[in-house]
Short mmCIF file of C-alpha atoms and ligand atoms in Angstrom, two decimals:
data_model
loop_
_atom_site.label_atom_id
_atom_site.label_comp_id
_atom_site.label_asym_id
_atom_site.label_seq_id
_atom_site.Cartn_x
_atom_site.Cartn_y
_atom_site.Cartn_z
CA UNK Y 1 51.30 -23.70 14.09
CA UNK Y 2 51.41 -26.01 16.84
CA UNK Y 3 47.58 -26.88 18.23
CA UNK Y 4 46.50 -27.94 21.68
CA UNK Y 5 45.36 -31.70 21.48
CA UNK Y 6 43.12 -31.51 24.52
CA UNK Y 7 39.94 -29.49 24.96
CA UNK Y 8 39.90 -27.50 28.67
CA UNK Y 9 37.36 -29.71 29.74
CA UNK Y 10 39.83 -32.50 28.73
CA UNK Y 11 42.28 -30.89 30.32
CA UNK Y 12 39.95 -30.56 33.49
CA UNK Y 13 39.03 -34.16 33.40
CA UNK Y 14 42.17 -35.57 32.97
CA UNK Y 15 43.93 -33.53 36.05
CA UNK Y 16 41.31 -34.51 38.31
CA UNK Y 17 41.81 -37.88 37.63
CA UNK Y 18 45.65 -37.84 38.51
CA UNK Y 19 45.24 -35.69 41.53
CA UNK Y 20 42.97 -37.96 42.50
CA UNK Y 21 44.46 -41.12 42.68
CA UNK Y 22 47.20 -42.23 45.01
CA UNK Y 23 48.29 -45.82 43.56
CA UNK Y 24 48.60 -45.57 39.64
CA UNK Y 25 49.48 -48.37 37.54
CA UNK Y 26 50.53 -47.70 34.27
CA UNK Y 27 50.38 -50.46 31.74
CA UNK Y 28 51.12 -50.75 28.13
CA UNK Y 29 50.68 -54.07 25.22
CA UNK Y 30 52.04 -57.20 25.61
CA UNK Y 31 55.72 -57.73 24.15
CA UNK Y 32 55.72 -54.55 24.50
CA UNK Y 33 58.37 -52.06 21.41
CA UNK Y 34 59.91 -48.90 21.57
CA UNK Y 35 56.80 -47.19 21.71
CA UNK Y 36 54.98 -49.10 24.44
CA UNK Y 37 57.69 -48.37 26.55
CA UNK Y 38 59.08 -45.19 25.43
CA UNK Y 39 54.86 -44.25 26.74
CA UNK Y 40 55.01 -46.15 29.70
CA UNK Y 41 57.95 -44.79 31.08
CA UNK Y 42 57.54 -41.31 30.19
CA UNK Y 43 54.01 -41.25 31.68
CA UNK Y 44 56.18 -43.11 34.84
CA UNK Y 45 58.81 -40.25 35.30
CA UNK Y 46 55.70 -37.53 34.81
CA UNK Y 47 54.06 -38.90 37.47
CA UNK Y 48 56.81 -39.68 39.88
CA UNK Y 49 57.65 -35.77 39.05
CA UNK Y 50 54.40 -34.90 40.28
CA UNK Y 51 54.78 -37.41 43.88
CA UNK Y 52 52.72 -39.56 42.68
CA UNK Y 53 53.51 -43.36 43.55
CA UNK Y 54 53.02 -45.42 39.94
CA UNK Y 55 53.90 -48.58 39.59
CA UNK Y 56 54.72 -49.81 35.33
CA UNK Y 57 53.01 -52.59 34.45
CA UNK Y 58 53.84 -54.93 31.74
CA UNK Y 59 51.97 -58.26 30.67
CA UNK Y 60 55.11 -59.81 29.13
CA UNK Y 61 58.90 -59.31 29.13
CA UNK Y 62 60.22 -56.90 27.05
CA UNK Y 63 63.63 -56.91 24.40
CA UNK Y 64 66.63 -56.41 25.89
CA UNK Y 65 67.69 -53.81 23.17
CA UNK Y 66 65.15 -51.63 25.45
CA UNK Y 67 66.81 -52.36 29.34
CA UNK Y 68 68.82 -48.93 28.70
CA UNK Y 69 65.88 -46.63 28.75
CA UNK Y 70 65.35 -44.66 32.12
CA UNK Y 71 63.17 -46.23 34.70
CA UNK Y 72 63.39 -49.80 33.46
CA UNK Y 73 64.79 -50.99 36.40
CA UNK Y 74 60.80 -50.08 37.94
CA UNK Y 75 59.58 -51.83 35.66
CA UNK Y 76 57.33 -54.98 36.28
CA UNK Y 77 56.45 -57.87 34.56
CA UNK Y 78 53.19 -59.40 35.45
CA UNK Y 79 53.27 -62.53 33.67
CA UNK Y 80 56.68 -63.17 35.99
CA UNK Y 81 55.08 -62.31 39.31
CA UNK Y 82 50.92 -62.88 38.89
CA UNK Y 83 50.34 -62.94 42.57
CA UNK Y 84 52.47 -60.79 44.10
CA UNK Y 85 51.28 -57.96 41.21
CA UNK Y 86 47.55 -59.07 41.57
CA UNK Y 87 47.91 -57.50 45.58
CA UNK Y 88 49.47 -54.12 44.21
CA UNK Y 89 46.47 -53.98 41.24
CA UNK Y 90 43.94 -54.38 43.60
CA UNK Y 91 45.27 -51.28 45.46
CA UNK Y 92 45.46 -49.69 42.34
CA UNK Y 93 42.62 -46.68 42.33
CA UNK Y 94 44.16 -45.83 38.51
CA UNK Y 95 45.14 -47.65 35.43
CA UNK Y 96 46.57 -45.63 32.62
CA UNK Y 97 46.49 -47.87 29.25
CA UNK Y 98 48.56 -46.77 26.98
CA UNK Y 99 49.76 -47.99 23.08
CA UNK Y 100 46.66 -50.32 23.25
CA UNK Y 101 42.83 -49.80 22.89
CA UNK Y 102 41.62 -53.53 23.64
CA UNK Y 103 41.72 -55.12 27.14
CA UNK Y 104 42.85 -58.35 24.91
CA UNK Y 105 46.21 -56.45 24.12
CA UNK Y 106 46.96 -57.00 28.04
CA UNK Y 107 47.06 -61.01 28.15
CA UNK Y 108 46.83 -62.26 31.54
CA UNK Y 109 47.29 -58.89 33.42
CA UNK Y 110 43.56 -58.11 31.14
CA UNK Y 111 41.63 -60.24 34.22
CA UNK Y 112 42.90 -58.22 37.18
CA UNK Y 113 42.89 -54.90 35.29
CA UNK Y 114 39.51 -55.16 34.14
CA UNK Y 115 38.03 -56.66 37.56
CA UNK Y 116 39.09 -53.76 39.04
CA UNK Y 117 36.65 -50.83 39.55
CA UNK Y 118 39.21 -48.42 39.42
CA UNK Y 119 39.15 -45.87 36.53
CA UNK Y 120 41.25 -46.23 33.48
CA UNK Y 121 42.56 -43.59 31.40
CA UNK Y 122 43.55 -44.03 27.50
CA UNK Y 123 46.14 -42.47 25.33
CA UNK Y 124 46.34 -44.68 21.85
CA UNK Y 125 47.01 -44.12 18.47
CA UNK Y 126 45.20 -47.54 17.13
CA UNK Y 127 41.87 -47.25 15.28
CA UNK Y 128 38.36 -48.49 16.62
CA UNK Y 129 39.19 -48.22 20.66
CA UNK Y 130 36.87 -50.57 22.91
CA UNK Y 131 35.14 -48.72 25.73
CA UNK Y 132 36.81 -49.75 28.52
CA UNK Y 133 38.24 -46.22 29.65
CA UNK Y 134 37.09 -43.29 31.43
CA UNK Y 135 38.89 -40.77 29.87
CA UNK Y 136 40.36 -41.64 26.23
CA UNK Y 137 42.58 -39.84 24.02
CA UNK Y 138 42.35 -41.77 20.80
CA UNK Y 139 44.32 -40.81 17.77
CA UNK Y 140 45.14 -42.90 14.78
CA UNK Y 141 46.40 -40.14 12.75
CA UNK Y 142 49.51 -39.88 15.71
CA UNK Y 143 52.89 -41.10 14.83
CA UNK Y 144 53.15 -42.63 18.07
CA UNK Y 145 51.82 -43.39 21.07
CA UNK Y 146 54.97 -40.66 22.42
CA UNK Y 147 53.71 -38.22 19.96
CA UNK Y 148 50.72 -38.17 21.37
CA UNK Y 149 51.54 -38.25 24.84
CA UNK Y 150 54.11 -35.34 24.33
CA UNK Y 151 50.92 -32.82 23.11
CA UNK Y 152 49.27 -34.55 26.70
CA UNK Y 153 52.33 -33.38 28.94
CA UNK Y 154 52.59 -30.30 27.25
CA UNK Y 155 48.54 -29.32 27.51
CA UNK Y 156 48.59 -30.95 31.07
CA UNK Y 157 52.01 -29.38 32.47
CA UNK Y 158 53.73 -27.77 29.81
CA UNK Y 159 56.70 -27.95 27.48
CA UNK Y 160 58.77 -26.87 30.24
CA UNK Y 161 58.76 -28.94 32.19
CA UNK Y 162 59.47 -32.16 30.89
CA UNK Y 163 62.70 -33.44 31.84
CA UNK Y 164 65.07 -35.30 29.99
CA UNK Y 165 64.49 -38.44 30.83
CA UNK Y 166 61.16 -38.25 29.85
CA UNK Y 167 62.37 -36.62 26.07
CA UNK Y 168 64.68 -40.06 25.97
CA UNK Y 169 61.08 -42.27 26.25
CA UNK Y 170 59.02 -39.97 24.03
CA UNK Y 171 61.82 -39.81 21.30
CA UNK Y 172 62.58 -43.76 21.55
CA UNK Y 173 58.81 -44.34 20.43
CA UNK Y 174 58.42 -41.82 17.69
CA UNK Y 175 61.46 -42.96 16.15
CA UNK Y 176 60.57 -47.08 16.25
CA UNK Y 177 57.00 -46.68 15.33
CA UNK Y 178 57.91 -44.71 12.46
CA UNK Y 179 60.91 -46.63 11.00
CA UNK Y 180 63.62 -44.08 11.58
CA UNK Y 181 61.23 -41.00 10.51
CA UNK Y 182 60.75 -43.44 7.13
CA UNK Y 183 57.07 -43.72 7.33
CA UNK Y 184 53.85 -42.35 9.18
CA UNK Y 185 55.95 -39.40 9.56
CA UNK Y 186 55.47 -36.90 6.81
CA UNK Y 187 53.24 -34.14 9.18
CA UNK Y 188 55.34 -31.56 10.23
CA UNK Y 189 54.18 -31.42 13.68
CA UNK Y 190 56.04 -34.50 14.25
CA UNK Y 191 59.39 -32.54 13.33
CA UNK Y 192 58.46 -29.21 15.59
CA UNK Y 193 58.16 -32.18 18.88
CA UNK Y 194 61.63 -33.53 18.14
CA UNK Y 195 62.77 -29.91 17.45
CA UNK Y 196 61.77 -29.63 21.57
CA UNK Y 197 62.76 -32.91 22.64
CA UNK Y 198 66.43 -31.82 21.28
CA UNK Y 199 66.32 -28.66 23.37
CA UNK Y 200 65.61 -31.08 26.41
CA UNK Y 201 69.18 -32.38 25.80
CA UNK Y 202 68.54 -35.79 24.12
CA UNK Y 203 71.16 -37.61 22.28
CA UNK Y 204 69.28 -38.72 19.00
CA UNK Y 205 72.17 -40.25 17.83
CA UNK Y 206 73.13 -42.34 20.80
CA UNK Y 207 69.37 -43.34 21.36
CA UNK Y 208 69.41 -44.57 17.78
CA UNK Y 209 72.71 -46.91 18.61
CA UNK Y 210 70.99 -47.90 21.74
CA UNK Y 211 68.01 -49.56 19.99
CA UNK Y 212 69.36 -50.52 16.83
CA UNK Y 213 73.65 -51.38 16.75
CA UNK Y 214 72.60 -53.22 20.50
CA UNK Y 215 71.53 -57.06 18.70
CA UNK Y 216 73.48 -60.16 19.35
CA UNK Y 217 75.74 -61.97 16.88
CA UNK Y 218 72.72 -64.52 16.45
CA UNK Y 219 70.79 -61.78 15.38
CA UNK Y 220 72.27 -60.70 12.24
CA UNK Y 221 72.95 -64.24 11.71
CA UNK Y 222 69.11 -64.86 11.68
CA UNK Y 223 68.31 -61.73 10.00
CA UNK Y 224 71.03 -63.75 7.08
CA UNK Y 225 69.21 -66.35 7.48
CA UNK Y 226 65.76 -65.01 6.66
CA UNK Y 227 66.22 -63.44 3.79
CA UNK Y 228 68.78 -66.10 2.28
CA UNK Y 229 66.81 -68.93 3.05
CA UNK Y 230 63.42 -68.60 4.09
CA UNK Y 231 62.13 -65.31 2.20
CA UNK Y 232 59.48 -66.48 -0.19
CA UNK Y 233 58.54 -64.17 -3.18
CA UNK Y 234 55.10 -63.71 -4.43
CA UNK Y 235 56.40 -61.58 -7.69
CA UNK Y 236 53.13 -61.66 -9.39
CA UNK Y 237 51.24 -59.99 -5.96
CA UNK Y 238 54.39 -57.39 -5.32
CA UNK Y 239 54.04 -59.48 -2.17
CA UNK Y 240 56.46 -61.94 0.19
CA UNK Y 241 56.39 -64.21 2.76
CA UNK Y 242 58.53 -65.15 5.69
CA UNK Y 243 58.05 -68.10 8.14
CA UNK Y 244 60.02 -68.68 11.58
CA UNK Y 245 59.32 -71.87 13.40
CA UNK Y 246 60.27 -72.55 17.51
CA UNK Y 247 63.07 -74.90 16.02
CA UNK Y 248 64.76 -72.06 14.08
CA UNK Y 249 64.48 -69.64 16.70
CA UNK Y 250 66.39 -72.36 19.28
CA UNK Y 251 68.78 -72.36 16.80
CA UNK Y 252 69.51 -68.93 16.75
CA UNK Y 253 69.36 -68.53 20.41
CA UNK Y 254 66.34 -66.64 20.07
CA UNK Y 255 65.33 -63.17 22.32
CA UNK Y 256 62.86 -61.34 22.92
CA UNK Y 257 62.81 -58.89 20.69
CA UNK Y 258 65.15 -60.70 17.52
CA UNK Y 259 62.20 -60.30 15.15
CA UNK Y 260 61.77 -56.41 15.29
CA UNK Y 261 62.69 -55.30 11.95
CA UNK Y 262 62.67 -58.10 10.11
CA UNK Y 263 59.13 -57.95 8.06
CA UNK Y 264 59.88 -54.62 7.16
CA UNK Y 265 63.35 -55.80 5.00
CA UNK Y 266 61.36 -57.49 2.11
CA UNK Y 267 59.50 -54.20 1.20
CA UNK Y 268 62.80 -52.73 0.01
CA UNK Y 269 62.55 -55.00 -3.07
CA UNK Y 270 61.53 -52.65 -5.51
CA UNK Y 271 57.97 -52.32 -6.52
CA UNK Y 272 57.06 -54.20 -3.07
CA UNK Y 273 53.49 -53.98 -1.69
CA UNK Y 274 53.51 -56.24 1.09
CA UNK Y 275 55.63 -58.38 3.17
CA UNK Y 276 53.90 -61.13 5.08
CA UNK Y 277 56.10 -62.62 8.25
CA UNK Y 278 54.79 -65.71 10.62
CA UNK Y 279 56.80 -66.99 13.37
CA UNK Y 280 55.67 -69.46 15.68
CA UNK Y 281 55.48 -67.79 19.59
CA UNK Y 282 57.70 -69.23 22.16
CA UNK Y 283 55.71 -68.90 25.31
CA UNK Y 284 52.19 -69.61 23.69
CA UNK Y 285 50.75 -72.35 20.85
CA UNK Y 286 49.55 -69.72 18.60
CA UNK Y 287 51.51 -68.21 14.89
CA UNK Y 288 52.21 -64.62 15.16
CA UNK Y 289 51.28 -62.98 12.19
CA UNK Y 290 53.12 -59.56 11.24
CA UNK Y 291 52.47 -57.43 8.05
CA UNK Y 292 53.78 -54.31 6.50
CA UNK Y 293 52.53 -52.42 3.43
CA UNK Y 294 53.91 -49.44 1.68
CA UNK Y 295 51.25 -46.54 0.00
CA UNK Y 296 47.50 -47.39 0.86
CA UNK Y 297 47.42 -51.24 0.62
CA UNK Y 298 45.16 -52.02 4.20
CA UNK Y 299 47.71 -54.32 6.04
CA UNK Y 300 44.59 -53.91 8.79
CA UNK Y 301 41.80 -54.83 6.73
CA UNK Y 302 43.85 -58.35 5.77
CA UNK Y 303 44.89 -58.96 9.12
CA UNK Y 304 40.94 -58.49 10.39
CA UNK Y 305 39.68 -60.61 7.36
CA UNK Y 306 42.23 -63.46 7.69
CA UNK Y 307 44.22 -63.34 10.59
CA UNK Y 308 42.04 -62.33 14.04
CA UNK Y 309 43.73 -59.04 14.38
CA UNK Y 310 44.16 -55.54 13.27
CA UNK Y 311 46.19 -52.38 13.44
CA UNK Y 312 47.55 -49.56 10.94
CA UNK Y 313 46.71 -49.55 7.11
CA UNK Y 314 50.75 -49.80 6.76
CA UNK Y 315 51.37 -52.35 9.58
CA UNK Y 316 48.88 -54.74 11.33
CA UNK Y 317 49.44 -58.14 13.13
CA UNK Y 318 47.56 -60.97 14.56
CA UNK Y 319 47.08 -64.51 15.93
CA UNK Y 320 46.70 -67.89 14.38
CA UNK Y 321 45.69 -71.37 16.31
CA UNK Y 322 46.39 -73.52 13.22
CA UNK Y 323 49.77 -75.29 12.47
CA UNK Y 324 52.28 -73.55 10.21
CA UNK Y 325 51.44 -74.98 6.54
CA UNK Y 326 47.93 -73.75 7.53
CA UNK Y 327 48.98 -70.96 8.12
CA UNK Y 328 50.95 -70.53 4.81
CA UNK Y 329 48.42 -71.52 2.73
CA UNK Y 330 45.79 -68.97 4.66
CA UNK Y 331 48.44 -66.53 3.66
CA UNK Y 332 48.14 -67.45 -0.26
CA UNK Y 333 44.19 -67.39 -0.10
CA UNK Y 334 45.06 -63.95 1.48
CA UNK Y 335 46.94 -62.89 -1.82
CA UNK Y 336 44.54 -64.24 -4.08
CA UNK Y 337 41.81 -62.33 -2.67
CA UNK Y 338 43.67 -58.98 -2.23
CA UNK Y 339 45.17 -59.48 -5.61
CA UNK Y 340 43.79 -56.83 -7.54
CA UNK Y 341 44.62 -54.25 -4.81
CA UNK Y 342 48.45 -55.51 -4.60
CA UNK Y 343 48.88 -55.47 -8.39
CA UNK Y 344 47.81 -52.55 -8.93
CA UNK Y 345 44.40 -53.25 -10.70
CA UNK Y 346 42.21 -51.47 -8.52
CA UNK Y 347 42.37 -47.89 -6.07
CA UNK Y 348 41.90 -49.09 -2.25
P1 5GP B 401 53.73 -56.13 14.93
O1 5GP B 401 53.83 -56.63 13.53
O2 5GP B 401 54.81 -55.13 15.22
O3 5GP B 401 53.58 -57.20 15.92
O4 5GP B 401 52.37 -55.31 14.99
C1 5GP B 401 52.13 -54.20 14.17
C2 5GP B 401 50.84 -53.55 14.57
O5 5GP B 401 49.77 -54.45 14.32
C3 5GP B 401 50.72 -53.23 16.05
O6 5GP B 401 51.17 -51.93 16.31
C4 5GP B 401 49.25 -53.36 16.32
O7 5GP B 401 48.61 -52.17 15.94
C5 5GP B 401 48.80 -54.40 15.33
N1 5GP B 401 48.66 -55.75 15.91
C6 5GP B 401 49.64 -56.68 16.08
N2 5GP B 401 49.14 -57.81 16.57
C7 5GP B 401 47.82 -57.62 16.73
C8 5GP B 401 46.74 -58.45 17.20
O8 5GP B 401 46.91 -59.61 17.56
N3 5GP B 401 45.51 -57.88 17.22
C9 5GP B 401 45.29 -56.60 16.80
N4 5GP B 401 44.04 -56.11 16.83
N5 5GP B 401 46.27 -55.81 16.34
C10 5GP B 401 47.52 -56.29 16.30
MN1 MN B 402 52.55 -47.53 18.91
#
């Protein structure tokens, strides 16, 4: 059986706050994926269905293995055009957030957004939101962000009437934030929502080609690269780690977007727990940290302890300020202390 996610009052409140506003920007994290934007653009077409004027917002570019979902070209990138956007945010009487739960997750475009007075509306899927929002719909159990915001349109405006464009966004994010259906994706709900995005007249197939069979040459030749030369094992911790400095990525003509994927390609190694992947950021001095676990190792709880950041018991990121060997050895003190929950030893 397929329950409503939103209470009437819910419903009520969340209604009053569309038909109340008359410039909407809709925002999702920076470097933003396939489910950022598969939200962001959904929630776009929904409310350009309904006359509203929305502008989307996003703090950073995003990959170009995304540019063929519908509505890109509206699109607009704040970190590009600061001043211009800072005029349209101040007009802004709305801000949806959505696929983040921390003003932080917004970069530059957090100052404007949260100056405003303007209410702002949540639909996330992380755990412990901030309280930044008016109305919040805050689910960690979801999928997706597009799961989530599927059950929305359909308690807001029903099945019906979402068109197909909008089924194109919403299946894009459920299918990258769960690997292909290959994790965070055993409830059957999940199944019964791309059972009615099909009716809508998706093409699965050719949305799957889209993201995925759309990289450059350099790509696969750094994805070669990775695991022939730079993939460290950690055999005794089922664990592994990958580094990518600003060199190597000039080398390999490095996009936006080249690094999706790749932490998640150690954990097929049998018996793998965790895969640890840093790569140095391009635009900013900081180490991006990315981790993926398989079964109920808490990628989250390392990434809060070591790392500054957070996200899903299976995959969690964050920031580091310190240079690269730093970095690497943080990563080993990480092991050690986790060790008995990586081997094995002891139940999470
Ligand atoms: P990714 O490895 O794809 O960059 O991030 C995986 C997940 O980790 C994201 O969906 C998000 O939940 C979380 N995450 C990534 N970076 C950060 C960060 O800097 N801070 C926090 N709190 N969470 C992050
Ligand atoms: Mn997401």
């Amino acid at each position: 059986m397929f329950n409503k996610i939103l209470s009437e009052s819910e419903t009520h409140d969340f209604l009053a706050l569309i038909q109340g506003a008359e410039n909407i920007v809709v925002t999702c994290h920076v470097s933003p994926d396939g489910d950022a934007m598969g939200a962001l653009l959904a929630f776009s077409h929904y409310l350009w269905r309904k006359g509203k004027k929305a502008i989307p917002v996003v703090p950073n570019i995003f990959p170009d293995f995304l540019k063929w979902m519908p509505g890109t070209d509206q699109v607009r990138v704040y970190e590009k055009h600061e001043e211009e956007l800072d005029e349209v945010l101040k007009d802004a009487d709305l801000f949806v957030c959505l696929d983040y739960n921390e003003p932080s997750r917004l970069l530059g475009l957090e100052k404007p957004v949260m100056a405003s007075n303007a209410p702002k509306l949540m639909i996330d899927h992380h755990l412990n939101p901030a309280d930044f929002c008016k109305w919040v719909l805050s689910r960690h159990e979801m999928s997706s962000t597009c799961e989530l915001l599927f059950r929305v349109l359909a308690d807001v405006d029903g099945v019906e009437n979402i068109t197909n464009e909008e089924a194109t966004c919403l299946y894009t994010g459920m299918m990258t934030d769960t690997g292909c259906f290959a994790y965070n994706s055993n409830r059957s709900d999940i199944y019964y929502i791309v059972g009615r995005l099909l009716e809508k007249g998706i093409d699965k197939d050719k949305i799957y080609r889209n993201v995925f069979y759309n990289y450059s040459a350099d790509r696969l030749k750094l994805m070669g690269y990775m695991l022939y030369v730079k993939l460290e094992l950690f055999p005794e911790y089922h664990a592994s780690l990958m580094t990518l400095t600003r060199e190597e990525q000039r080398r390999f003509s490095h996009k936006k977007g080249d690094t999706e994927g790749i932490v998640n390609m150690p954990l097929q190694i049998n018996k793998s727990k965790l895969s640890v992947f840093l790569r140095e950021d391009t635009e900013r001095k900081v180490i991006r940290v990315s981790m993926r676990s398989v079964d109920d190792f808490p990628c989250n709880k390392m990434a809060a302890e070591f790392f500054n950041g957070g996200g899903h018991l299976n995959a969690a990121g964050g920031e580091l300020t310190c240079s690269m060997e730093e970095a690497e050895q943080l990563v080993r003190v990480a092991l050690k202390k986790y060790a008995a929950l990586l081997t094995g030893k002891c139940k999470n």
